[in-house]
Coordinates of C-alpha atoms in Angstrom, one line a residue:
V91 CA 93.5 28.6 87.7
T92 CA 93.3 28.1 84.0
L93 CA 90.0 29.0 82.3
A94 CA 90.6 26.5 79.4
G95 CA 91.2 22.9 78.9
A96 CA 94.4 21.5 80.3
G97 CA 97.2 21.3 77.8
D98 CA 100.9 21.9 77.1
G99 CA 100.7 25.3 78.8
D100 CA 99.6 23.8 82.1
A101 CA 102.4 21.2 81.8
D102 CA 105.0 23.9 81.2
A103 CA 103.7 25.9 84.1
E104 CA 103.9 22.9 86.4
S105 CA 107.5 22.1 85.2
A106 CA 108.5 25.7 86.1
G107 CA 107.3 25.2 89.6
A108 CA 103.8 26.6 89.5
A109 CA 100.8 24.9 91.1
V110 CA 98.1 24.6 88.5
A111 CA 94.5 24.3 89.7
R112 CA 91.7 23.0 87.5
F113 CA 88.8 25.5 88.0
L114 CA 85.4 24.2 89.0
A115 CA 82.3 26.4 88.9
E116 CA 81.4 25.5 92.4
A117 CA 84.9 26.6 93.8
P118 CA 84.6 29.9 95.7
G119 CA 86.4 32.8 93.9
A120 CA 89.6 31.4 92.4
G121 CA 89.9 28.6 95.0
G122 CA 92.8 30.3 96.6
A123 CA 94.8 30.7 93.4
A124 CA 97.0 33.8 92.9
L125 CA 96.7 33.9 89.1
V126 CA 93.8 33.2 86.7
I127 CA 94.6 32.6 83.1
D128 CA 91.6 33.5 80.8
G129 CA 91.8 31.4 77.6
L130 CA 88.1 30.7 77.2
T131 CA 87.8 32.4 73.8
G132 CA 90.1 33.9 71.3
I133 CA 90.1 36.4 68.4
G134 CA 87.8 34.1 66.4
A135 CA 85.0 34.3 68.8
R136 CA 81.9 36.5 68.3
G137 CA 79.1 37.5 70.6
P138 CA 78.6 37.1 74.3
L139 CA 80.0 34.1 76.2
R140 CA 77.9 31.0 76.1
R141 CA 76.1 29.9 79.3
R142 CA 78.7 27.5 80.5
A143 CA 81.5 30.0 80.1
A144 CA 79.5 32.7 81.7
E145 CA 78.9 30.4 84.7
L146 CA 82.7 29.7 85.0
I147 CA 83.6 33.4 85.4
A148 CA 80.6 34.4 87.5
P149 CA 82.3 33.6 90.9
L150 CA 85.5 35.3 89.7
R151 CA 83.6 38.5 88.8
G152 CA 81.9 38.3 92.1
A153 CA 85.3 38.5 93.9
G154 CA 85.5 42.2 93.3
P155 CA 87.0 44.7 90.7
R156 CA 90.5 44.6 89.4
G157 CA 92.9 45.7 92.1
E158 CA 90.6 44.7 95.0
R159 CA 90.2 40.9 94.3
P160 CA 92.7 38.4 95.9
F161 CA 94.0 37.2 92.6
R162 CA 95.2 38.6 89.2
V163 CA 93.9 37.8 85.8
L164 CA 96.0 37.3 82.7
A165 CA 94.0 37.2 79.4
V166 CA 95.3 35.3 76.4
D167 CA 94.6 37.3 73.3
L168 CA 91.8 39.3 75.0
P169 CA 89.4 39.1 77.8
S170 CA 86.9 36.5 76.8
G171 CA 83.5 37.8 75.7
T172 CA 84.7 41.2 74.5
G173 CA 83.8 42.5 71.0
V174 CA 86.9 41.5 69.1
D175 CA 86.6 44.1 66.3
D176 CA 84.2 46.7 67.6
G177 CA 85.2 46.9 71.2
T178 CA 81.7 46.3 72.6
L179 CA 80.8 44.3 75.7
P180 CA 77.9 42.1 74.5
G181 CA 77.8 40.2 77.8
P182 CA 79.7 39.5 81.1
V183 CA 83.5 39.8 81.0
L184 CA 86.2 39.0 83.5
T185 CA 88.4 42.2 83.5
A186 CA 92.1 41.4 83.2
D187 CA 95.0 42.9 85.0
R188 CA 97.1 42.1 82.0
S189 CA 96.5 40.8 78.4
V190 CA 98.9 39.3 76.0
T191 CA 98.2 39.2 72.3
F192 CA 100.2 38.5 69.2
T193 CA 101.3 40.3 66.1
C194 CA 99.1 43.4 66.5
P195 CA 96.3 44.7 68.8
R196 CA 92.6 44.1 67.9
G197 CA 89.7 46.4 68.2
A198 CA 88.9 45.1 71.7
H199 CA 92.3 46.3 72.9
L200 CA 91.9 49.8 71.6
L201 CA 88.2 50.7 71.6
P202 CA 86.0 51.3 74.6
P203 CA 84.2 49.9 76.5
A204 CA 86.1 46.6 75.9
A205 CA 89.5 48.3 76.2
R206 CA 88.9 49.1 79.8
A207 CA 88.7 45.4 80.5
V208 CA 92.2 44.7 79.0
G209 CA 94.5 46.0 81.7
R210 CA 98.1 46.3 80.7
L211 CA 98.5 45.1 77.1
D212 CA 101.6 43.3 75.7
V213 CA 101.9 42.6 72.0
V214 CA 104.2 39.8 71.1
D215 CA 105.8 39.7 67.7
L216 CA 105.7 36.2 66.3
G217 CA 107.3 37.2 63.0
L218 CA 103.9 36.8 61.2
P219 CA 102.9 39.4 58.6
L220 CA 100.4 42.1 59.6
P221 CA 96.8 41.8 58.3
R222 CA 96.4 43.4 54.9
E223 CA 93.1 45.0 55.7
T224 CA 92.9 48.7 56.7
P225 CA 93.0 48.7 60.5
L226 CA 89.9 49.5 62.4
A227 CA 91.8 51.4 65.1
V228 CA 95.3 52.7 65.6
R229 CA 97.1 53.9 68.7
P230 CA 99.8 56.4 67.7
D231 CA 103.0 56.0 69.6
D232 CA 104.9 58.8 71.3
A233 CA 107.6 59.0 68.7
D234 CA 105.0 59.4 65.9
L235 CA 103.2 62.2 67.8
A236 CA 106.4 63.9 68.9
R237 CA 107.3 64.5 65.2
L238 CA 104.5 67.1 65.2
L239 CA 106.2 69.2 67.8
R240 CA 108.4 71.9 66.5
A241 CA 110.7 74.0 68.6
P242 CA 110.9 77.6 67.3
G243 CA 114.1 78.9 65.7
G244 CA 115.7 82.3 65.5
A245 CA 113.6 83.4 62.5
D246 CA 110.3 82.6 64.2
H247 CA 107.7 85.2 65.4
K248 CA 104.2 85.1 66.8
Y249 CA 102.5 84.1 63.5
T250 CA 105.0 81.4 62.6
R251 CA 104.3 79.8 66.0
G252 CA 100.6 80.1 65.7
V253 CA 98.0 82.6 67.0
V254 CA 94.9 81.2 68.8
G255 CA 91.6 83.1 69.0
V256 CA 89.5 82.1 72.1
W257 CA 85.8 82.5 72.6
A258 CA 85.5 81.2 76.1
G259 CA 84.1 82.0 79.5
S260 CA 80.9 83.7 80.7
L261 CA 79.6 85.4 83.8
A262 CA 78.5 82.0 85.1
Y263 CA 81.7 80.1 84.2
P264 CA 84.5 82.7 84.0
G265 CA 87.3 80.2 85.0
A266 CA 87.0 78.3 81.8
A267 CA 88.6 81.1 79.9
V268 CA 91.5 81.3 82.3
L269 CA 92.2 77.6 81.9
T270 CA 91.8 77.6 78.1
C271 CA 94.0 80.6 77.6
S272 CA 96.6 79.4 80.0
A273 CA 96.7 76.0 78.3
A274 CA 97.1 77.5 74.9
V275 CA 100.0 79.7 76.1
R276 CA 101.8 76.9 77.8
A277 CA 101.3 74.5 74.9
G278 CA 103.4 76.8 72.7
A279 CA 101.0 79.3 71.0
G280 CA 102.8 82.4 69.7
M281 CA 99.9 84.6 70.9
V282 CA 96.4 84.1 72.3
R283 CA 93.5 86.5 71.6
L284 CA 90.4 86.5 73.8
V285 CA 86.9 87.6 73.1
A286 CA 84.9 87.5 76.3
P287 CA 82.8 89.6 78.7
R288 CA 84.7 92.3 80.6
R289 CA 84.7 90.4 83.9
V290 CA 86.1 87.3 82.3
T291 CA 88.7 89.3 80.4
D292 CA 89.9 90.9 83.7
L293 CA 90.2 87.6 85.3
V294 CA 92.3 86.2 82.4
L295 CA 94.6 89.2 82.3
A296 CA 95.2 89.0 86.0
R297 CA 96.6 85.5 85.4
R298 CA 97.9 85.8 81.9
P299 CA 98.9 89.4 81.1
E300 CA 100.3 88.3 77.7
V301 CA 96.8 87.4 76.4
V302 CA 95.5 90.0 73.9
P303 CA 91.8 91.0 74.8
A304 CA 90.7 91.7 71.2
P305 CA 89.7 89.9 68.1
G306 CA 92.1 89.9 65.1
R307 CA 94.1 87.6 62.9
A308 CA 94.2 84.0 64.2
Q309 CA 95.3 80.7 62.7
A310 CA 92.9 78.6 64.8
L311 CA 89.9 79.3 67.1
V312 CA 88.7 77.7 70.3
L313 CA 84.9 78.1 70.6
G314 CA 82.7 77.4 73.5
P315 CA 84.5 76.4 76.8
G316 CA 82.6 77.8 79.7
T317 CA 80.0 79.6 77.6
D318 CA 76.5 79.9 79.0
P319 CA 73.7 78.6 76.8
A320 CA 71.3 81.0 78.5
D321 CA 73.4 84.0 77.4
A322 CA 71.7 84.9 74.1
P323 CA 74.1 87.8 73.1
R324 CA 77.1 85.5 73.7
A325 CA 75.4 82.8 71.6
V326 CA 75.1 85.2 68.8
E327 CA 78.9 86.0 69.0
L328 CA 79.7 82.3 69.1
R329 CA 77.5 81.6 66.1
R330 CA 79.2 84.3 64.0
A331 CA 82.6 82.9 64.9
L332 CA 81.4 79.4 64.1
D333 CA 80.0 80.5 60.7
A334 CA 83.2 82.3 59.9
A335 CA 85.4 79.3 60.7
A336 CA 83.3 77.1 58.5
R337 CA 83.2 79.7 55.7
D338 CA 87.0 80.4 55.8
F339 CA 88.0 76.8 56.5
L340 CA 89.8 78.1 59.6
P341 CA 90.9 75.4 62.0
A342 CA 88.7 75.4 65.1
V343 CA 88.0 73.5 68.3
I344 CA 84.2 73.3 68.8
D345 CA 83.7 72.6 72.4
A346 CA 81.0 72.7 75.2
G347 CA 78.6 75.6 74.5
A348 CA 79.5 75.8 70.8
L349 CA 78.6 72.2 70.1
G350 CA 74.9 72.9 70.6
L351 CA 75.0 75.7 68.0
L352 CA 76.4 73.4 65.3
P353 CA 73.1 71.7 64.0
A354 CA 71.4 75.1 63.5
A355 CA 74.5 76.5 61.8
M356 CA 74.6 73.5 59.4
A357 CA 70.9 73.9 58.7
D358 CA 71.6 77.4 57.6
G359 CA 74.4 76.3 55.3
A360 CA 77.6 76.1 57.3
R361 CA 79.7 73.2 56.2
P362 CA 82.3 72.1 58.7
G363 CA 85.4 70.3 57.5
A364 CA 88.2 68.1 58.8
V365 CA 90.0 71.1 60.3
H366 CA 87.1 71.6 62.7
V367 CA 87.5 69.4 65.7
L368 CA 84.4 68.6 67.8
T369 CA 85.2 67.6 71.4
P370 CA 82.0 66.0 72.9
H371 CA 81.5 63.6 75.8
A372 CA 79.0 60.9 75.4
G373 CA 76.0 63.0 76.3
E374 CA 76.9 65.8 74.0
A375 CA 77.6 63.3 71.1
A376 CA 74.2 61.8 71.6
A377 CA 72.5 65.2 71.6
L378 CA 74.4 66.2 68.4
L379 CA 73.6 63.0 66.6
T380 CA 69.9 63.2 67.5
A381 CA 69.7 66.9 66.4
L382 CA 71.3 65.8 63.1
G383 CA 68.7 63.1 62.5
R384 CA 70.7 60.1 63.7
T385 CA 69.0 59.5 67.0
R386 CA 71.2 58.2 69.8
T387 CA 70.9 58.1 73.6
R388 CA 73.8 58.6 75.9
A389 CA 73.6 54.8 76.7
D390 CA 73.9 54.1 72.9
V391 CA 77.0 56.1 72.6
E392 CA 78.6 54.6 75.7
A393 CA 77.9 51.1 74.5
A394 CA 79.4 51.7 71.0
P395 CA 81.5 54.9 71.1
A396 CA 83.6 54.1 68.0
E397 CA 80.4 53.8 65.9
A398 CA 79.1 57.0 67.4
A399 CA 82.4 58.9 66.7
R400 CA 82.4 57.7 63.1
A401 CA 78.7 58.6 62.7
L402 CA 79.2 62.1 64.0
A403 CA 82.2 62.7 61.8
E404 CA 80.3 61.5 58.8
A405 CA 77.2 63.6 59.7
T406 CA 79.1 66.8 60.2
G407 CA 82.2 66.4 58.0
A408 CA 84.3 67.4 61.0
T409 CA 87.0 65.6 63.0
V410 CA 85.5 64.2 66.2
L411 CA 87.4 63.8 69.5
L412 CA 85.1 61.7 71.7
K413 CA 86.0 61.9 75.3
D414 CA 86.2 58.4 76.7
T415 CA 88.7 55.9 78.1
P416 CA 90.4 55.5 75.7
T417 CA 89.7 58.7 73.9
L418 CA 88.7 58.2 70.3
I419 CA 89.4 60.4 67.3
A420 CA 87.5 59.9 64.0
G421 CA 88.0 61.9 60.8
P422 CA 85.3 62.3 58.2
G423 CA 87.1 60.0 55.8
P424 CA 87.4 56.2 55.7
G425 CA 90.6 55.9 57.8
P426 CA 90.9 54.1 61.1
V427 CA 89.8 55.6 64.5
L428 CA 92.7 56.8 66.6
S429 CA 92.7 55.5 70.2
V430 CA 94.7 57.5 72.8
D431 CA 95.1 56.8 76.5
P432 CA 93.5 59.8 78.3
G433 CA 95.8 59.7 81.3
P434 CA 95.2 59.0 85.0
G435 CA 91.7 59.1 86.5
W436 CA 92.7 62.2 88.5
L437 CA 92.0 64.1 85.2
A438 CA 88.3 63.6 85.8
T439 CA 88.0 67.1 87.4
A440 CA 86.3 70.3 86.6
G441 CA 88.2 72.4 84.0
S442 CA 90.2 69.5 82.6
G443 CA 88.3 69.7 79.3
D444 CA 89.0 73.5 79.1
V445 CA 92.7 72.7 79.3
L446 CA 92.4 70.1 76.6
A447 CA 90.6 72.6 74.3
G448 CA 93.4 75.2 74.8
I449 CA 96.1 72.6 74.1
L450 CA 94.4 71.5 70.9
G451 CA 93.8 75.1 69.8
A452 CA 97.6 75.8 70.1
L453 CA 98.4 72.7 68.1
L454 CA 95.9 73.5 65.3
A455 CA 97.3 77.1 65.1
A456 CA 100.9 75.8 64.9
A457 CA 99.9 73.3 62.1
R458 CA 98.2 76.1 60.1
A459 CA 101.3 78.3 60.7
Q460 CA 103.5 75.6 59.3
E461 CA 101.2 75.3 56.3
E462 CA 101.5 79.0 55.7
G463 CA 105.3 78.7 55.9
R464 CA 105.4 75.9 53.4
A465 CA 103.2 78.0 51.0
R466 CA 105.6 80.9 51.1
P467 CA 107.9 80.6 48.0
D468 CA 110.7 82.4 49.8
S469 CA 110.6 80.2 52.9
A470 CA 114.1 78.8 53.6
D471 CA 113.3 77.5 57.1
P472 CA 113.8 73.7 57.1
A473 CA 111.4 73.4 60.1
A474 CA 108.7 75.1 58.1
A475 CA 109.1 72.5 55.3
E476 CA 108.4 69.5 57.6
S477 CA 106.0 66.8 56.4
A478 CA 102.4 67.9 55.7
E479 CA 101.5 65.2 58.2
S480 CA 101.7 67.9 60.8
A481 CA 98.5 69.5 59.4
D482 CA 96.4 66.4 60.0
P483 CA 93.7 67.5 62.4
A484 CA 93.2 64.0 63.7
L485 CA 96.9 63.6 64.6
A486 CA 96.9 67.1 66.2
A487 CA 93.9 66.0 68.3
A488 CA 95.7 62.8 69.3
L489 CA 98.8 64.8 70.3
A490 CA 96.6 67.1 72.4
V491 CA 95.2 64.2 74.3
R492 CA 98.7 62.8 74.8
L493 CA 100.1 66.1 76.1
H494 CA 97.0 66.4 78.4
A495 CA 97.6 62.9 79.7
L496 CA 101.3 63.5 80.3
A497 CA 100.6 66.7 82.1
G498 CA 98.1 64.8 84.3
E499 CA 100.7 62.2 85.1
L500 CA 103.2 64.8 86.1
A501 CA 100.8 66.9 88.1
A502 CA 99.3 63.9 89.9
G503 CA 102.6 62.0 90.3
A504 CA 100.9 59.1 88.7
G505 CA 102.4 56.3 86.6
P506 CA 103.1 52.6 86.5
G507 CA 102.8 51.3 90.1
R508 CA 102.0 54.8 91.4
T509 CA 98.5 55.8 92.5
G510 CA 99.3 59.5 92.4
R511 CA 97.5 62.3 94.2
P512 CA 94.5 64.7 93.5
L513 CA 95.1 67.6 91.1
A514 CA 93.3 70.7 90.0
A515 CA 92.9 71.8 86.4
D516 CA 95.2 74.7 86.9
D517 CA 97.9 72.2 87.9
L518 CA 97.7 70.8 84.4
T519 CA 98.5 74.1 82.8
R520 CA 101.6 74.4 85.0
A521 CA 102.8 70.9 84.0
L522 CA 102.3 71.4 80.3
P523 CA 105.8 72.7 79.4
A524 CA 107.4 69.7 81.1
A525 CA 105.0 67.4 79.3
W526 CA 105.9 69.1 76.0
S527 CA 109.6 68.6 76.7
A528 CA 109.1 64.9 77.7
L529 CA 107.2 64.1 74.6
H530 CA 109.6 66.0 72.4
G531 CA 112.3 63.9 74.0
A532 CA 110.6 60.8 72.6
R533 CA 111.2 62.2 69.1
S534 CA 114.8 63.0 69.9
R535 CA 115.5 59.5 71.2
H536 CA 113.7 58.0 68.2
D537 CA 115.3 59.8 65.3
G538 CA 118.2 61.9 66.6
A539 CA 116.4 65.2 66.0
P540 CA 117.8 68.1 68.1
R541 CA 115.9 68.8 71.3

């Protein structure tokens, strides 16, 4: 079935041996066809589908979701009716199993919620020049992200690898600290410090005896996983750490329980910067924006997550990692939003976000350690003199999401053509070293760097 006027494409398909059906609105489903080609609209279209087009896809939409319907859908350029530039869904859309576009991806391919309708994306190079405008969204490839990973050398020690300070866990949610600290250790931190209630500390040390249960010098902080908003003394500790991170421009992951403290801290003069990475889901993003005078509901954020991520970055001055599918990362400046595949659906499990926070903390600490190495006039370590790109918090956040996704694929046994199996958040921490190695291998294959 071709959802477009007959033309040379249909003739070519027929000459190749395919049976081409002309779709009629009254035909049930796809009229027995195995493939539906969606060419109703292209990249020049704007707004929802018009009435006739919406009527054409209605019976196909009614045949069931992708993977359960008796036919497959190939979208030409993009699924018709998606927001080409902003990734919104202004009306009904027939989700595709696969989409093919040309020259470069568009916003609809990279930004949720439209990106979830794209399926597998193929970009065909026609030899045309790329658009000159600054891109709205970018998906970093593995080779680009892998360049940020540095294997330690013989001259390295704890502080050249990066030390992470963790304020996580509570009597109500003690496991969050175990997961956050384990993830930071397994993502390559030179040392992890923990500030937590005694019961939480005991649980962490039983699993990770290398964690240091005391505050001290750290090159990045992780604030908030598993903290209890009802625990007033703990909130005071978190607020002090948050104020210190803002004052000293110390890289920090501001997650979960620490996010709600940010508006009051800003009202009292704290000024976050790009090195502070907020990690909200849609509900937390809506609450933050509303508290900062930019009222949003959760539904607003879910309908236009890229706009919400940019608005939150602008309102706070921080880098924003908005948890979605795809995950979006927006910096406080004018650059494009980064779009990163968050991995298999099995990652939607309790504690998965705590693991992500620990990974990101380790990467931010490593980036700060490299900055300190470059600043030393006597530094002769070539690895410490790598590109300052490694200090970009948005790229570090994208790398954290990618490592988290790869660990999820390994732990679940998921991948192209493989459904995978259930996983627990602790499985992710165990899979992290293999995920690190696999991603570092992408760098090695790309530019010949030593493994």
